[in-house]
Tab-separated table of C-alpha atoms in Angstrom:
chain	number	residue	atom	x	y	z
A	222	MET	CA	12.054	-17.871	31.711
A	223	SER	CA	11.850	-14.339	33.014
A	224	ALA	CA	12.387	-11.187	30.778
A	225	THR	CA	15.110	-8.940	32.829
A	226	GLU	CA	16.811	-5.860	31.174
A	227	PRO	CA	19.293	-7.147	28.695
A	228	ARG	CA	23.229	-7.633	29.081
A	229	PRO	CA	25.557	-7.179	25.931
A	230	ALA	CA	25.029	-10.186	23.487
A	231	GLN	CA	27.160	-11.292	20.362
A	232	SER	CA	25.122	-12.506	17.997
A	233	VAL	CA	26.352	-15.510	16.286
A	234	GLN	CA	28.675	-14.507	13.321
A	235	PRO	CA	28.081	-16.718	10.278
A	236	GLU	CA	30.882	-16.941	7.797
A	237	LEU	CA	30.907	-18.423	4.144
A	238	THR	CA	32.698	-21.655	5.763
A	239	ALA	CA	30.823	-22.220	8.514
A	240	ARG	CA	27.286	-23.724	8.429
A	241	PRO	CA	24.680	-21.211	7.355
A	242	ALA	CA	23.233	-19.012	10.139
A	243	ARG	CA	18.839	-19.467	10.501
A	244	TYR	CA	16.887	-16.827	10.359
A	245	GLY	CA	12.847	-16.253	10.170
A	246	LEU	CA	9.813	-14.689	10.490
A	247	LEU	CA	7.297	-15.659	13.008
A	248	GLY	CA	3.695	-14.808	12.249
A	249	TYR	CA	0.202	-15.710	10.995
A	250	PRO	CA	-0.972	-15.898	8.471
A	251	LEU	CA	2.262	-14.606	6.332
A	252	GLY	CA	0.942	-14.690	2.716
A	253	HIS	CA	2.925	-13.550	0.144
A	254	SER	CA	5.911	-11.926	2.895
A	255	LEU	CA	8.545	-9.507	1.135
A	256	SER	CA	10.808	-10.707	4.281
A	257	PRO	CA	12.674	-13.854	2.478
A	258	GLN	CA	13.880	-11.541	-0.449
A	259	ILE	CA	14.606	-8.656	1.525
A	260	HIS	CA	17.185	-10.434	4.125
A	261	GLN	CA	18.509	-12.811	1.541
A	262	ARG	CA	19.707	-9.738	-0.619
A	263	LEU	CA	21.320	-7.951	2.554
A	264	LEU	CA	22.974	-11.296	3.457
A	265	ALA	CA	24.359	-11.936	0.066
A	266	GLU	CA	25.576	-7.944	-0.091
A	267	ALA	CA	27.222	-8.390	3.527
A	268	GLY	CA	28.829	-11.570	2.287
A	269	LEU	CA	27.220	-13.973	5.306
A	270	ASN	CA	26.190	-17.129	4.981
A	271	GLY	CA	22.359	-17.765	5.768
A	272	THR	CA	18.882	-18.573	4.967
A	273	TYR	CA	16.012	-16.914	5.889
A	274	GLU	CA	12.657	-18.665	6.462
A	275	LEU	CA	8.937	-18.081	6.701
A	276	LEU	CA	7.471	-19.646	9.616
A	277	PRO	CA	3.581	-19.246	9.764
A	278	THR	CA	2.142	-20.444	12.984
A	279	PRO	CA	-1.235	-20.952	13.868
A	280	LEU	CA	-1.772	-19.696	17.463
A	281	GLU	CA	-2.160	-23.445	19.192
A	282	GLN	CA	1.231	-24.051	17.612
A	283	LEU	CA	3.075	-20.678	19.306
A	284	GLN	CA	4.524	-22.282	22.254
A	285	ASP	CA	6.116	-25.364	20.579
A	286	GLN	CA	7.823	-23.358	17.725
A	287	LEU	CA	8.893	-20.656	20.017
A	288	GLN	CA	10.672	-23.046	22.049
A	289	GLN	CA	12.655	-24.534	18.466
A	290	LEU	CA	13.251	-20.687	17.118
A	291	VAL	CA	14.891	-19.953	20.628
A	292	HIS	CA	16.817	-23.002	20.435
A	293	ASN	CA	17.459	-23.717	16.540
A	294	PHE	CA	17.773	-20.237	15.316
A	295	ASP	CA	20.346	-17.638	15.438
A	296	GLY	CA	17.706	-14.723	14.954
A	297	PHE	CA	14.159	-14.079	14.078
A	298	ASN	CA	11.466	-11.444	13.559
A	299	ILE	CA	8.226	-11.928	14.778
A	300	THR	CA	4.902	-10.367	13.090
A	301	ILE	CA	1.455	-9.790	13.873
A	302	PRO	CA	0.110	-10.963	15.954
A	303	TYR	CA	2.909	-12.723	18.215
A	304	LYS	CA	4.902	-9.337	19.004
A	305	GLN	CA	4.055	-9.553	22.682
A	306	ASP	CA	3.374	-13.255	23.362
A	307	VAL	CA	7.029	-14.040	22.424
A	308	MET	CA	8.143	-11.579	25.374
A	309	ALA	CA	7.600	-14.538	27.661
A	310	VAL	CA	10.009	-16.793	26.673
A	311	LEU	CA	12.938	-14.521	26.247
A	312	ASP	CA	15.627	-13.942	28.184
A	313	GLN	CA	16.200	-10.110	27.973
A	314	ILE	CA	14.313	-7.745	26.598
A	315	ASP	CA	15.813	-4.397	25.268
A	316	PRO	CA	14.848	-1.291	27.135
A	317	GLU	CA	13.126	0.463	24.331
A	318	ALA	CA	11.567	-2.733	22.998
A	319	ARG	CA	9.867	-3.206	26.688
A	320	ARG	CA	8.952	0.749	26.984
A	321	ILE	CA	6.830	0.129	23.707
A	322	GLY	CA	5.424	-3.321	24.346
A	323	ALA	CA	6.051	-5.307	21.494
A	324	VAL	CA	9.145	-7.277	20.228
A	325	ASN	CA	10.268	-7.699	16.670
A	326	THR	CA	13.367	-8.734	16.439
A	327	VAL	CA	15.407	-11.741	18.524
A	328	VAL	CA	19.030	-12.114	18.908
A	329	ARG	CA	20.281	-15.689	19.942
A	330	ALA	CA	23.763	-14.902	21.603
A	331	ASP	CA	26.942	-17.360	21.565
A	332	ASP	CA	25.900	-18.677	25.022
A	333	GLY	CA	21.991	-19.536	23.811
A	334	THR	CA	20.505	-16.528	25.333
A	335	THR	CA	17.763	-14.649	23.743
A	336	THR	CA	17.251	-10.745	23.514
A	337	GLY	CA	14.105	-9.064	22.074
A	338	TYR	CA	14.656	-5.808	20.344
A	339	ASN	CA	11.961	-3.193	18.202
A	340	THR	CA	13.057	-2.491	15.067
A	341	ASP	CA	9.690	-1.217	13.925
A	342	LEU	CA	9.504	2.218	15.518
A	343	ALA	CA	13.295	3.427	14.238
A	344	GLY	CA	12.234	1.915	10.762
A	345	PHE	CA	9.157	4.141	10.876
A	346	LEU	CA	10.587	6.880	12.124
A	347	ALA	CA	13.437	7.101	9.519
A	348	ASP	CA	10.799	6.341	6.720
A	349	ALA	CA	8.229	8.890	8.330
A	350	PRO	CA	6.981	12.505	7.345
A	351	GLU	CA	7.568	14.867	9.923
A	352	LEU	CA	5.618	14.645	13.286
A	353	THR	CA	7.363	17.451	15.326
A	354	GLY	CA	5.083	19.762	16.279
A	355	GLN	CA	2.307	18.364	13.838
A	356	ARG	CA	-1.468	17.148	14.658
A	357	VAL	CA	-1.186	13.558	13.968
A	358	LEU	CA	-4.417	11.140	13.198
A	359	ILE	CA	-3.532	7.280	13.411
A	360	LEU	CA	-6.228	4.943	12.024
A	361	GLY	CA	-6.792	1.774	13.891
A	362	ALA	CA	-5.468	0.787	17.664
A	363	GLY	CA	-3.865	-2.691	17.018
A	364	GLY	CA	-0.175	-3.567	16.669
A	365	VAL	CA	0.880	-1.785	13.709
A	366	SER	CA	-0.937	1.748	15.015
A	367	ARG	CA	0.886	0.983	18.386
A	368	THR	CA	4.209	1.786	16.643
A	369	LEU	CA	2.418	4.428	14.989
A	370	ALA	CA	1.364	6.404	18.550
A	371	PHE	CA	4.762	6.346	20.180
A	372	ALA	CA	6.179	7.316	17.309
A	373	ALA	CA	4.306	10.488	17.548
A	374	ALA	CA	4.856	10.763	21.064
A	375	VAL	CA	8.602	10.199	20.442
A	376	ARG	CA	8.739	12.916	17.769
A	377	ASN	CA	6.785	15.371	19.893
A	378	ALA	CA	3.357	15.908	17.849
A	379	ARG	CA	1.267	18.648	18.904
A	380	GLU	CA	-1.231	16.625	19.111
A	381	VAL	CA	-2.575	12.835	18.674
A	382	THR	CA	-5.989	11.727	17.421
A	383	ILE	CA	-6.549	7.658	17.446
A	384	LEU	CA	-9.383	6.864	15.103
A	385	ALA	CA	-10.620	3.293	15.784
A	386	ARG	CA	-13.817	1.386	15.509
A	387	ASN	CA	-12.126	-0.486	18.723
A	388	LEU	CA	-12.581	2.202	21.253
A	389	ALA	CA	-11.522	-0.139	24.255
A	390	LYS	CA	-8.340	-0.983	22.819
A	391	ALA	CA	-7.472	2.644	21.254
A	392	GLU	CA	-8.489	3.467	25.486
A	393	GLN	CA	-5.480	0.915	26.195
A	394	LEU	CA	-3.151	2.198	23.834
A	395	ALA	CA	-3.344	6.063	24.666
A	396	ALA	CA	-2.978	4.613	28.163
A	397	SER	CA	-0.037	2.992	27.462
A	398	VAL	CA	1.713	6.068	25.563
A	399	GLN	CA	0.381	8.173	28.088
A	400	ALA	CA	2.406	6.646	30.867
A	401	LEU	CA	5.376	7.171	29.213
A	402	TYR	CA	4.892	10.932	27.645
A	403	PRO	CA	2.397	12.243	30.169
A	404	ASP	CA	2.853	15.312	27.749
A	405	CYS	CA	1.737	13.690	25.004
A	406	PRO	CA	-2.509	14.932	24.234
A	407	ILE	CA	-4.243	12.225	22.771
A	408	THR	CA	-7.928	11.720	21.809
A	409	ILE	CA	-9.545	8.960	20.436
A	410	THR	CA	-12.781	8.550	18.711
A	411	ASP	CA	-14.772	5.776	16.569
A	412	ASP	CA	-16.292	8.536	14.207
A	413	PRO	CA	-14.266	10.069	11.078
A	414	GLN	CA	-16.896	13.078	11.115
A	415	HIS	CA	-15.248	13.919	14.750
A	416	CYS	CA	-12.065	14.245	12.580
A	417	LEU	CA	-12.825	16.784	10.119
A	418	GLN	CA	-12.057	20.670	10.154
A	419	ALA	CA	-14.029	23.513	9.181
A	420	GLU	CA	-12.444	24.793	5.909
A	421	PRO	CA	-10.339	26.603	5.023
A	422	LEU	CA	-6.852	25.222	7.543
A	423	ASP	CA	-4.113	26.814	8.143
A	424	PRO	CA	-1.227	24.602	7.069
A	425	GLN	CA	-0.003	23.794	10.320
A	426	ASP	CA	-3.361	22.448	11.246
A	427	ARG	CA	-3.781	19.681	8.427
A	428	PRO	CA	-3.218	16.295	10.034
A	429	VAL	CA	-0.675	13.864	9.175
A	430	ILE	CA	-2.485	10.704	8.859
A	431	LEU	CA	-0.757	7.330	9.353
A	432	ASN	CA	-2.807	4.418	8.738
A	433	GLY	CA	-2.438	1.015	10.945
A	434	THR	CA	-5.157	-0.548	9.425
A	435	PRO	CA	-5.559	-3.535	6.849
A	436	LEU	CA	-7.937	-1.460	4.622
A	437	GLY	CA	-6.933	-1.737	1.254
A	438	MET	CA	-4.857	-4.317	1.305
A	439	TRP	CA	-4.579	-6.910	-1.321
A	440	PRO	CA	-6.603	-7.948	-2.519
A	441	LYS	CA	-9.417	-5.928	-1.168
A	442	THR	CA	-7.707	-2.738	-2.608
A	443	GLY	CA	-10.951	-0.881	-3.112
A	444	ALA	CA	-11.185	0.140	0.550
A	445	LEU	CA	-10.229	3.266	2.116
A	446	PRO	CA	-10.224	3.625	5.735
A	447	VAL	CA	-11.678	7.126	5.851
A	448	PRO	CA	-13.618	9.078	4.115
A	449	LEU	CA	-12.229	10.932	1.166
A	450	ALA	CA	-13.026	14.609	2.708
A	451	LEU	CA	-10.720	13.573	5.465
A	452	ILE	CA	-7.554	12.893	3.174
A	453	LYS	CA	-8.409	15.803	1.329
A	454	GLN	CA	-7.387	17.871	4.484
A	455	ALA	CA	-4.585	15.896	5.198
A	456	GLN	CA	-0.926	17.494	4.877
A	457	ALA	CA	0.808	13.924	4.189
A	458	VAL	CA	-0.327	10.530	4.301
A	459	TYR	CA	1.884	7.093	5.561
A	460	ASP	CA	0.371	3.998	4.610
A	461	THR	CA	1.653	1.040	6.555
A	462	ILE	CA	0.673	-1.156	4.174
A	463	TYR	CA	3.035	-1.454	1.480
A	464	ASN	CA	0.901	-4.470	-0.827
A	465	PRO	CA	-0.197	-3.251	-3.180
A	466	PHE	CA	2.770	-0.918	-3.932
A	467	VAL	CA	-0.032	1.877	-4.275
A	468	THR	CA	-2.644	1.434	-2.195
A	469	ARG	CA	-6.064	3.756	-2.762
A	470	LEU	CA	-5.273	5.809	-0.037
A	471	VAL	CA	-1.821	6.872	-0.843
A	472	ALA	CA	-3.313	7.319	-4.848
A	473	LYS	CA	-6.115	9.603	-3.388
A	474	ALA	CA	-3.624	11.501	-1.513
A	475	LYS	CA	-1.214	11.823	-4.170
A	476	ALA	CA	-4.311	12.923	-6.723
A	477	HIS	CA	-4.876	16.194	-4.858
A	478	GLY	CA	-1.437	16.955	-4.337
A	479	ILE	CA	-0.965	15.467	-0.471
A	480	PRO	CA	2.725	13.767	-0.169
A	481	ALA	CA	2.099	10.020	0.524
A	482	LYS	CA	3.701	6.647	0.201
A	483	THR	CA	2.859	3.070	1.348
A	484	GLY	CA	4.870	1.448	4.337
A	485	LEU	CA	7.546	-0.453	1.800
A	486	GLY	CA	10.452	1.884	3.220
A	487	MET	CA	9.643	1.014	6.836
A	488	LEU	CA	9.592	-2.927	6.057
A	489	VAL	CA	13.258	-2.496	4.587
A	490	ASN	CA	14.546	-0.385	7.176
A	491	GLN	CA	13.236	-2.557	10.046
A	492	ALA	CA	14.617	-5.594	8.356
A	493	ILE	CA	18.148	-3.458	7.806
A	494	LEU	CA	17.962	-2.977	11.697
A	495	ALA	CA	17.407	-6.250	12.603
A	496	GLN	CA	20.488	-7.515	10.341
A	497	GLN	CA	22.456	-4.897	12.480
A	498	TYR	CA	21.486	-6.625	15.811
A	499	TRP	CA	22.209	-10.346	14.063
A	500	ASN	CA	25.385	-9.156	12.068
A	501	PRO	CA	26.840	-5.831	14.046
A	502	THR	CA	29.958	-6.142	12.162
A	503	ALA	CA	28.178	-6.467	8.769
A	504	GLY	CA	28.294	-3.054	7.551
A	505	LEU	CA	24.610	-2.957	6.554
A	506	SER	CA	23.282	0.391	6.682
A	507	LEU	CA	19.886	2.129	5.721
A	508	GLU	CA	21.541	3.750	3.089
A	509	GLN	CA	20.782	0.595	1.075
A	510	ALA	CA	17.450	0.676	1.339
A	511	PRO	CA	16.021	2.531	-1.928
A	512	ALA	CA	18.103	0.193	-4.021
A	513	ILE	CA	16.153	-2.695	-2.389
A	514	ILE	CA	12.809	-0.872	-2.394
A	515	ALA	CA	13.010	-0.654	-6.177
A	516	GLU	CA	13.777	-3.862	-6.689
A	517	LEU	CA	10.487	-5.231	-4.386
A	518	ALA	CA	7.928	-2.872	-6.633
A	519	ARG	CA	7.816	-5.616	-9.534
A	520	GLU	CA	8.101	-8.278	-7.099
A	521	ILE	CA	4.922	-6.964	-5.564
A	522	TYR	CA	3.114	-7.175	-8.681
A	523	ARG	CA	4.208	-10.659	-9.364
A	524	HIS	CA	3.038	-12.333	-5.814
A	525	SER	CA	-0.131	-9.740	-5.842
A	526	PRO	CA	-1.748	-8.776	-9.154
A	527	LEU	CA	-3.572	-5.774	-9.987
A	528	THR	CA	-5.646	-4.498	-13.172
A	529	LEU	CA	-4.544	-0.899	-14.225
A	530	ILE	CA	-8.087	0.413	-15.528
A	531	LEU	CA	-7.693	3.328	-17.885
A	532	ALA	CA	-10.801	5.564	-17.828
A	533	GLY	CA	-11.952	8.728	-19.276
A	534	PHE	CA	-14.256	10.272	-21.860
A	535	MET	CA	-13.783	9.076	-25.545
A	536	GLY	CA	-11.085	10.446	-27.173
A	537	SER	CA	-8.930	10.855	-24.014
A	538	GLY	CA	-6.101	8.553	-25.509
A	539	LYS	CA	-7.122	5.315	-23.258
A	540	SER	CA	-5.892	2.880	-26.326
A	541	ARG	CA	-2.822	4.821	-27.122
A	542	ILE	CA	-1.608	4.665	-23.518
A	543	GLY	CA	-2.480	1.216	-22.948
A	544	ARG	CA	-1.047	0.118	-25.691
A	545	GLU	CA	2.541	1.913	-24.924
A	546	LEU	CA	2.241	0.948	-20.916
A	547	ALA	CA	1.749	-2.360	-21.938
A	548	ALA	CA	4.830	-2.561	-23.855
A	549	GLN	CA	7.051	-0.821	-21.300
A	550	LEU	CA	5.654	-2.934	-18.081
A	551	ASP	CA	5.458	-6.130	-20.448
A	552	TRP	CA	1.481	-6.608	-18.820
A	553	PRO	CA	-1.431	-7.801	-21.437
A	554	LEU	CA	-3.620	-5.120	-22.554
A	555	LEU	CA	-7.442	-5.978	-22.936
A	556	ASP	CA	-9.715	-3.496	-24.507
A	557	LEU	CA	-13.117	-3.769	-22.826
A	558	ASP	CA	-14.822	-2.676	-26.377
A	559	GLN	CA	-13.221	-4.787	-28.039
A	560	VAL	CA	-13.618	-8.016	-25.240
A	561	VAL	CA	-17.350	-6.983	-25.829
A	562	GLU	CA	-17.587	-7.274	-29.364
A	563	GLN	CA	-15.735	-10.580	-29.677
A	564	GLU	CA	-18.079	-12.153	-27.225
A	565	ALA	CA	-21.061	-10.753	-28.637
A	566	GLY	CA	-19.998	-11.292	-32.173
A	567	ARG	CA	-21.258	-7.912	-33.226
A	568	THR	CA	-19.981	-4.390	-33.379
A	569	ILE	CA	-20.877	-1.871	-30.900
A	570	PRO	CA	-22.797	0.237	-32.988
A	571	GLU	CA	-24.637	-3.032	-34.029
A	572	ILE	CA	-25.521	-4.053	-30.182
A	573	PHE	CA	-26.692	-0.424	-30.019
A	574	ALA	CA	-28.880	-0.210	-33.381
A	575	SER	CA	-30.842	-3.761	-32.144
A	576	GLU	CA	-30.780	-3.661	-28.835
A	577	GLY	CA	-29.923	-0.197	-27.252
A	578	GLU	CA	-28.062	1.227	-24.800
A	579	ALA	CA	-28.999	-0.902	-21.722
A	580	ALA	CA	-28.127	-4.169	-23.589
A	581	PHE	CA	-25.096	-3.032	-24.670
A	582	ARG	CA	-24.178	-1.545	-20.655
A	583	SER	CA	-25.354	-5.161	-19.444
A	584	LEU	CA	-22.939	-7.110	-21.799
A	585	GLU	CA	-19.832	-4.358	-20.680
A	586	ARG	CA	-20.358	-5.213	-17.003
A	587	GLN	CA	-20.285	-8.826	-17.722
A	588	ALA	CA	-17.270	-8.250	-19.733
A	589	LEU	CA	-15.592	-6.134	-16.633
A	590	ASP	CA	-16.221	-8.622	-14.416
A	591	ARG	CA	-14.916	-11.588	-16.043
A	592	ALA	CA	-11.948	-9.093	-17.132
A	593	LEU	CA	-11.206	-8.697	-13.670
A	594	SER	CA	-10.599	-11.840	-12.699
A	595	ALA	CA	-7.417	-12.608	-13.894
A	596	ASP	CA	-4.493	-13.615	-11.728
A	597	HIS	CA	-1.876	-11.220	-13.616
A	598	CYS	CA	-1.314	-7.973	-13.694
A	599	GLN	CA	-2.496	-6.268	-16.617
A	600	ILE	CA	-4.206	-3.115	-18.295
A	601	LEU	CA	-7.739	-2.461	-18.937
A	602	ALA	CA	-8.988	-0.021	-21.127
A	603	THR	CA	-12.564	0.642	-20.802
A	604	GLY	CA	-15.144	2.530	-22.860
A	605	GLY	CA	-16.125	6.495	-21.613
A	606	GLY	CA	-19.436	5.279	-19.970
A	607	ALA	CA	-18.129	1.626	-19.069
A	608	LEU	CA	-17.762	2.842	-15.563
A	609	LEU	CA	-20.513	5.084	-14.572
A	610	SER	CA	-22.712	2.635	-13.427
A	611	PRO	CA	-23.161	2.206	-9.191
A	612	GLU	CA	-22.905	-1.773	-10.442
A	613	ALA	CA	-19.952	-1.927	-12.681
A	614	GLN	CA	-18.233	0.268	-9.769
A	615	ALA	CA	-18.976	-2.257	-7.122
A	616	ILE	CA	-17.506	-4.867	-9.616
A	617	VAL	CA	-13.952	-2.606	-9.712
A	618	ARG	CA	-14.116	-2.101	-6.030
A	619	SER	CA	-14.457	-6.079	-5.058
A	620	ARG	CA	-11.364	-6.597	-7.162
A	621	PRO	CA	-7.860	-5.646	-7.207
A	622	ALA	CA	-7.480	-2.513	-9.318
A	623	LEU	CA	-6.401	0.724	-9.593
A	624	ILE	CA	-8.750	3.569	-11.457
A	625	LEU	CA	-6.401	5.945	-13.754
A	626	TYR	CA	-8.170	8.334	-15.111
A	627	LEU	CA	-7.081	9.984	-18.236
A	628	ASP	CA	-8.171	13.819	-18.101
A	629	ALA	CA	-8.637	15.373	-21.614
A	630	SER	CA	-9.993	18.663	-22.332
A	631	LEU	CA	-12.738	19.118	-24.235
A	632	GLU	CA	-10.552	20.838	-27.126
A	633	THR	CA	-8.190	17.911	-27.724
A	634	ILE	CA	-11.896	15.549	-27.242
A	635	GLU	CA	-13.059	17.303	-29.844
A	636	GLN	CA	-10.215	16.791	-32.481
A	637	ARG	CA	-9.595	13.202	-31.706
A	638	VAL	CA	-13.259	12.061	-32.208
A	639	GLY	CA	-13.933	14.233	-35.279
A	640	ASP	CA	-17.130	13.104	-36.868
A	641	GLY	CA	-18.289	10.457	-34.327
A	642	SER	CA	-17.770	7.439	-36.545
A	643	GLY	CA	-17.940	4.279	-34.962
A	644	ARG	CA	-18.987	6.298	-31.768
A	645	PRO	CA	-22.712	5.840	-31.011
A	646	LEU	CA	-23.561	8.568	-28.523
A	647	ILE	CA	-22.099	11.198	-30.926
A	648	ALA	CA	-23.501	9.455	-34.313
A	649	GLY	CA	-22.801	12.273	-37.349
A	650	GLY	CA	-20.714	14.449	-35.417
A	651	ASP	CA	-23.317	15.885	-33.070
A	652	ARG	CA	-21.253	18.732	-31.496
A	653	GLU	CA	-24.091	19.658	-28.369
A	654	ARG	CA	-24.332	16.194	-27.370
A	655	LEU	CA	-20.362	15.791	-26.770
A	656	HIS	CA	-20.260	18.633	-24.805
A	657	GLN	CA	-23.246	17.562	-22.770
A	658	LEU	CA	-21.949	14.262	-22.506
A	659	TYR	CA	-18.601	15.505	-21.559
A	660	GLN	CA	-19.976	18.087	-18.635
A	661	THR	CA	-21.957	15.295	-17.242
A	662	ARG	CA	-19.167	12.866	-17.029
A	663	ARG	CA	-16.082	14.740	-15.781
A	664	PRO	CA	-16.978	15.122	-12.455
A	665	ILE	CA	-18.237	11.669	-12.145
A	666	TYR	CA	-14.583	10.350	-13.525
A	667	GLU	CA	-12.845	12.908	-11.366
A	668	ALA	CA	-14.845	11.216	-8.218
A	669	LEU	CA	-13.911	7.536	-9.742
A	670	ALA	CA	-10.070	8.125	-10.199
A	671	ASP	CA	-7.671	7.002	-7.958
A	672	LEU	CA	-5.152	8.588	-10.082
A	673	THR	CA	-5.526	11.505	-12.522
A	674	ILE	CA	-3.114	11.842	-15.570
A	675	ASP	CA	-3.525	14.947	-17.735
A	676	ALA	CA	-4.078	13.739	-20.850
A	677	ASP	CA	-3.163	16.547	-23.078
A	678	LEU	CA	0.500	16.481	-21.814
A	679	PRO	CA	3.019	14.616	-24.423
A	680	LEU	CA	2.786	10.884	-24.366
A	681	LYS	CA	6.534	10.588	-23.230
A	682	THR	CA	5.432	12.569	-20.191
A	683	LYS	CA	2.340	11.024	-19.322
A	684	LEU	CA	4.100	7.746	-19.716
A	685	ASN	CA	6.488	8.964	-16.984
A	686	GLN	CA	4.490	10.145	-14.682
A	687	ILE	CA	2.398	6.523	-14.538
A	688	THR	CA	5.198	4.088	-14.451
A	689	ALA	CA	6.683	6.557	-11.570
A	690	ILE	CA	3.724	6.523	-9.399
A	691	LEU	CA	3.300	2.935	-10.181
A	692	GLY	CA	6.991	2.188	-8.834
A	693	LEU	CA	8.228	0.879	-12.211
A	694	GLY	CA	10.391	3.410	-13.270
A	695	GLY	CA	9.942	6.956	-14.594
A	696	THR	CA	10.397	9.945	-12.448
A	697	PRO	CA	7.589	11.794	-10.747
A	698	GLN	CA	7.120	15.217	-11.840
């Protein structure tokens, strides 16, 4: 079948008394996709009788599956890697989808003809940071980055840089965009250092970073798509990954005061726009997105569990914060010191006295490794030195976890640790030793942290900030 410009198509309008309309998502792999939850919620709100199915399809089954879809489904979405392949079997393609070169939504009309649309671009633009007149840095050159590049051109970005390991794909993407938007200046590079600028930067020269790569996606949440130095130069960050709810890229940006968000808004927006094509009289609108996003946070944590690691100097309040958070979120709390003592059958001061600090740290790393193997969300309160070694840091970065640093002032620490009872490193209240440890460790904690909270703030304020960042309540301060 040839792809021609679309003629007006009326999508099937399901009624509660008619057979359920069938919708679905084609792609491979699909993993724990949130699309069924989003679309079932939209169908229910509109009073429509329909189902939405996940259709994971390997490449060798693609053609047969497409034929089934165009004949038996009222509409369907397409995700990676088939947004271009599907275009060859459709009767019509919307002009905007043709310009972008990708289809993610297909409508089957009453007469059986199929039309392909692209709702990714509009869905992203409705959620994106300001791009007009800005320097835009796009990470990656795959299908998602294609949407980001066209969005930057549509919004008249001042200049666009595509940072990608595959320079050939980046060149193809740049050529596709400039064929339609010749006035959009685009450069490509595979070297992050090329994107760094000399400090200090004028605010207008700070780039908007748009991540189209899968780096940082669950379960490999420890990955960063660019060096921290480049993140710190951004004026805004948008990570199209939405799983986990807070990616390390977004967390790092927020920790340095940079506005940042993940791609859950884009996902929900494109689903609403797809439903508008399938059911144009149902009254669905993008104004419904915030309520749906709020509900999806817990769904993401349920399907893709994360460990929130509480780190900081002794006396920073890790145990207290851990208990309160565990109660609020209904996540189990593990205290790493207690785990070590239970497994060793001795107290930490006894381990230090009999075997020394090196032996204790080895036991601690083993306990950390086992704790991070959990298949559920949890909170892990760690001792002051638990994450200082490269070995411990490697363990954390290899697992789905975020490090929350509780940054307490030295004055607060001194008040809380008292005479150092039960703390082998400052036994006897050695204040000079305490000060040395604090000055040595604080920069390490700051560099390790994905999120930082002022531990001197009132307890309620700290809890509010943390739950807000996690998308599980609270109000961002």
